[in-house]
mmCIF file of C-alpha atoms in Angstrom:
data_model
loop_
_atom_site.group_PDB
_atom_site.id
_atom_site.type_symbol
_atom_site.label_atom_id
_atom_site.label_comp_id
_atom_site.label_asym_id
_atom_site.label_seq_id
_atom_site.Cartn_x
_atom_site.Cartn_y
_atom_site.Cartn_z
ATOM 1 C CA MET V 256 146.429 -8.608 0.441
ATOM 2 C CA ALA V 257 148.466 -5.971 2.038
ATOM 3 C CA LYS V 258 149.677 -2.910 0.351
ATOM 4 C CA ASN V 259 153.056 -1.158 0.723
ATOM 5 C CA PHE V 260 152.673 2.361 2.133
ATOM 6 C CA GLU V 261 155.733 3.519 0.332
ATOM 7 C CA ASP V 262 153.655 3.047 -2.976
ATOM 8 C CA PHE V 263 151.053 5.471 -1.482
ATOM 9 C CA VAL V 264 153.493 8.162 -0.538
ATOM 10 C CA SER V 265 155.243 7.872 -4.027
ATOM 11 C CA LYS V 266 151.883 8.387 -5.696
ATOM 12 C CA TYR V 267 150.348 11.169 -3.490
ATOM 13 C CA ASN V 268 153.295 13.249 -2.224
ATOM 14 C CA GLY V 269 152.840 16.718 -3.559
ATOM 15 C CA THR V 270 149.303 16.286 -4.729
ATOM 16 C CA TRP V 271 146.326 17.916 -3.281
ATOM 17 C CA ASN V 272 142.939 16.117 -3.199
ATOM 18 C CA ASP V 273 139.445 17.526 -2.310
ATOM 19 C CA VAL V 274 137.317 14.295 -1.937
ATOM 20 C CA ASP V 275 134.275 15.946 -0.584
ATOM 21 C CA GLY V 276 134.291 19.114 -2.612
ATOM 22 C CA ALA V 277 133.999 21.312 0.492
ATOM 23 C CA PHE V 278 136.736 23.629 1.763
ATOM 24 C CA GLY V 279 139.298 22.558 -0.607
ATOM 25 C CA ALA V 280 141.931 20.003 0.091
ATOM 26 C CA GLN V 281 141.754 19.253 3.848
ATOM 27 C CA CYS V 282 143.414 16.868 5.923
ATOM 28 C CA VAL V 283 140.359 14.730 6.050
ATOM 29 C CA ASP V 284 140.430 14.433 2.115
ATOM 30 C CA GLY V 285 143.855 13.105 2.447
ATOM 31 C CA PHE V 286 142.821 10.537 4.968
ATOM 32 C CA ASN V 287 140.021 9.506 2.771
ATOM 33 C CA VAL V 288 142.266 9.204 -0.265
ATOM 34 C CA TYR V 289 144.301 6.847 1.989
ATOM 35 C CA ILE V 290 141.331 4.691 3.214
ATOM 36 C CA MET V 291 139.731 4.688 -0.236
ATOM 37 C CA TRP V 292 143.218 3.321 -1.628
ATOM 38 C CA GLY V 293 142.917 0.658 1.005
ATOM 39 C CA GLY V 294 139.464 -0.475 -0.387
ATOM 40 C CA HIS V 295 137.262 1.173 2.087
ATOM 41 C CA SER V 296 134.576 3.942 1.910
ATOM 42 C CA ARG V 297 135.292 7.525 2.905
ATOM 43 C CA ILE V 298 134.174 8.867 6.258
ATOM 44 C CA SER V 299 132.676 12.290 6.754
ATOM 45 C CA GLY V 300 133.415 14.763 9.661
ATOM 46 C CA ASN V 301 136.368 16.714 10.967
ATOM 47 C CA ALA V 302 139.538 15.067 11.882
ATOM 48 C CA TRP V 303 139.062 14.656 15.675
ATOM 49 C CA ASP V 304 135.286 13.652 15.268
ATOM 50 C CA ILE V 305 136.435 10.861 12.853
ATOM 51 C CA GLY V 306 139.102 9.809 15.081
ATOM 52 C CA SER V 307 137.329 9.861 18.508
ATOM 53 C CA GLY V 308 134.388 7.953 16.968
ATOM 54 C CA TRP V 309 136.409 5.398 15.304
ATOM 55 C CA GLN V 310 134.466 2.413 17.241
ATOM 56 C CA SER V 311 131.347 3.627 15.880
ATOM 57 C CA ASN V 312 132.084 4.986 12.181
ATOM 58 C CA GLY V 313 133.430 1.968 10.561
ATOM 59 C CA LEU V 314 137.098 2.310 11.272
ATOM 60 C CA SER V 315 137.035 -0.573 13.832
ATOM 61 C CA SER V 316 136.104 -3.007 11.108
ATOM 62 C CA TYR V 317 139.718 -2.592 9.602
ATOM 63 C CA CYS V 318 141.930 -0.745 12.195
ATOM 64 C CA LYS V 319 143.036 -1.380 15.677
ATOM 65 C CA ASN V 320 144.105 1.001 18.323
ATOM 66 C CA VAL V 321 147.872 1.001 18.703
ATOM 67 C CA THR V 322 148.282 4.374 20.704
ATOM 68 C CA GLY V 323 151.501 4.433 22.875
ATOM 69 C CA GLN V 324 152.936 1.450 20.778
ATOM 70 C CA GLN V 325 155.911 1.653 18.331
ATOM 71 C CA TYR V 326 154.211 3.011 15.176
ATOM 72 C CA LYS V 327 154.409 1.654 11.777
ATOM 73 C CA ASN V 328 154.435 3.232 8.391
ATOM 74 C CA GLY V 329 150.836 3.756 7.289
ATOM 75 C CA ASP V 330 149.441 3.976 10.931
ATOM 76 C CA ILE V 331 146.607 6.678 10.946
ATOM 77 C CA CYS V 332 147.281 9.518 13.312
ATOM 78 C CA PHE V 333 144.802 12.004 15.064
ATOM 79 C CA TRP V 334 145.347 15.106 16.814
ATOM 80 C CA ASP V 335 142.456 16.817 18.863
ATOM 81 C CA GLY V 336 141.237 20.166 18.738
ATOM 82 C CA THR V 337 143.566 21.471 21.610
ATOM 83 C CA GLN V 338 146.806 20.607 20.160
ATOM 84 C CA PHE V 339 147.056 23.188 17.211
ATOM 85 C CA GLU V 340 146.457 26.829 18.040
ATOM 86 C CA GLY V 341 143.497 28.201 15.988
ATOM 87 C CA ASN V 342 142.452 24.591 15.043
ATOM 88 C CA PRO V 343 139.496 23.346 16.841
ATOM 89 C CA TYR V 344 138.822 20.419 14.276
ATOM 90 C CA GLY V 345 141.858 18.609 14.910
ATOM 91 C CA HIS V 346 144.201 16.868 12.485
ATOM 92 C CA VAL V 347 144.607 13.509 10.829
ATOM 93 C CA SER V 348 147.746 12.086 8.878
ATOM 94 C CA MET V 349 149.650 8.833 8.576
ATOM 95 C CA TYR V 350 152.940 8.002 10.424
ATOM 96 C CA TYR V 351 155.942 7.699 7.994
ATOM 97 C CA ASN V 352 159.627 7.183 9.097
ATOM 98 C CA GLY V 353 159.364 9.113 12.376
ATOM 99 C CA GLN V 354 157.401 11.891 10.770
ATOM 100 C CA TYR V 355 153.790 12.334 9.437
ATOM 101 C CA PHE V 356 152.511 12.257 5.785
ATOM 102 C CA GLY V 357 149.331 14.149 5.401
ATOM 103 C CA GLN V 358 147.431 16.910 3.563
ATOM 104 C CA ASN V 359 147.070 20.391 4.670
ATOM 105 C CA GLN V 360 149.436 20.273 7.298
ATOM 106 C CA GLY V 361 152.138 22.981 7.991
ATOM 107 C CA ASP V 362 152.026 26.869 7.229
ATOM 108 C CA GLY V 363 153.518 26.965 3.924
ATOM 109 C CA ALA V 364 156.926 27.980 5.157
ATOM 110 C CA ASN V 365 159.700 27.133 2.684
ATOM 111 C CA GLY V 366 157.085 26.481 0.261
ATOM 112 C CA THR V 367 157.060 22.880 0.903
ATOM 113 C CA THR V 368 154.002 22.565 3.200
ATOM 114 C CA GLY V 369 150.452 23.582 3.072
ATOM 115 C CA LYS V 370 147.694 21.993 1.234
ATOM 116 C CA ALA V 371 149.373 19.377 -0.625
ATOM 117 C CA PHE V 372 150.322 16.028 0.737
ATOM 118 C CA ASN V 373 153.867 16.549 2.493
ATOM 119 C CA ILE V 374 156.108 14.832 5.075
ATOM 120 C CA MET V 375 156.748 17.082 8.468
ATOM 121 C CA GLY V 376 157.378 16.479 12.070
ATOM 122 C CA LEU V 377 154.379 17.153 14.420
ATOM 123 C CA VAL V 378 153.634 16.811 18.096
ATOM 124 C CA ALA V 379 152.687 13.517 19.321
ATOM 125 C CA PRO V 380 149.193 12.456 18.276
ATOM 126 C CA ARG V 381 146.405 11.601 20.692
ATOM 127 C CA LEU V 382 145.157 8.398 18.769
ATOM 128 C CA VAL V 383 146.922 6.175 16.438
ATOM 129 C CA LEU V 384 145.199 3.459 14.602
ATOM 130 C CA ARG V 385 146.618 0.535 12.445
ATOM 131 C CA PRO V 386 144.683 -0.234 9.255
ATOM 132 C CA ASN V 387 144.802 -3.768 8.251
ATOM 133 C CA PHE V 388 145.479 -2.913 4.681
ATOM 134 C CA VAL V 389 149.280 -1.868 4.960
ATOM 135 C CA GLY V 390 152.495 -3.523 5.903
ATOM 136 C CA LYS V 391 153.435 -7.185 5.769
ATOM 137 C CA PRO V 392 150.724 -9.642 6.115
ATOM 138 C CA ASP V 393 150.107 -11.997 8.767
ATOM 139 C CA ILE V 394 150.629 -15.607 7.654
ATOM 140 C CA TYR V 395 149.015 -18.458 9.765
ATOM 141 C CA ILE V 396 150.071 -21.904 9.077
ATOM 142 C CA THR V 397 148.503 -25.139 10.430
ATOM 143 C CA CYS V 398 150.732 -28.380 9.840
ATOM 144 C CA VAL V 399 149.698 -31.956 10.590
ATOM 145 C CA ASN V 400 152.652 -34.577 10.755
ATOM 146 C CA GLY V 401 154.849 -32.082 8.758
ATOM 147 C CA LEU V 402 152.254 -31.341 6.127
ATOM 148 C CA ILE V 403 150.687 -27.863 5.608
ATOM 149 C CA THR V 404 147.088 -28.458 5.895
ATOM 150 C CA LYS V 405 145.859 -24.788 6.255
ATOM 151 C CA LEU V 406 147.572 -21.486 5.167
ATOM 152 C CA VAL V 407 145.816 -18.261 5.839
ATOM 153 C CA VAL V 408 147.184 -14.728 4.604
ATOM 154 C CA LYS V 409 145.441 -11.665 6.240
#
C-alpha cells in the first residue's frame, strides 16, 4: 500500500540519523532511512554512486526514472559530484513541495540547516527516481457486463 510522504516529513524533520555508523549523519543515511521506511533494504555507497548505479543496485526494482518530468513529493533526487563545490560525492534528498527534504544539506546558516533532516531549495538534480511506495496508489479495474471481475491496487 502506498505511503503518504507528509507522514515521513512529519516524523523525521529536524532529526538526524546515522544508519551505517560511519561519518555521522550523512545524506545517504537520510536516503536509507527513507527507503527502509518504504520497506526496502539500505544501499551502501556515496550519493552519486548510488544514483548513477540505480539500475544495478536494487533501486530499479521499486523506482522508475522520472528525470525531466514533473516531480512529485517523495521522488528521490540525486546530484553528481560536480554540482556542489568541495563535494565530489554528490548529494541525495527527496523532492518536497518545490524544494528538497534531506539530511546533511546546507551549511548551517540561520541554525536551520546542516546534518538534521531539513527542507531547502537546491539546484536542479541530475537524476530523479520515483519510488513505488509513496503517493496515491494506481488502481486497475476489470469489468465484464458492468460487474467488477478484477481489482488490483499497486
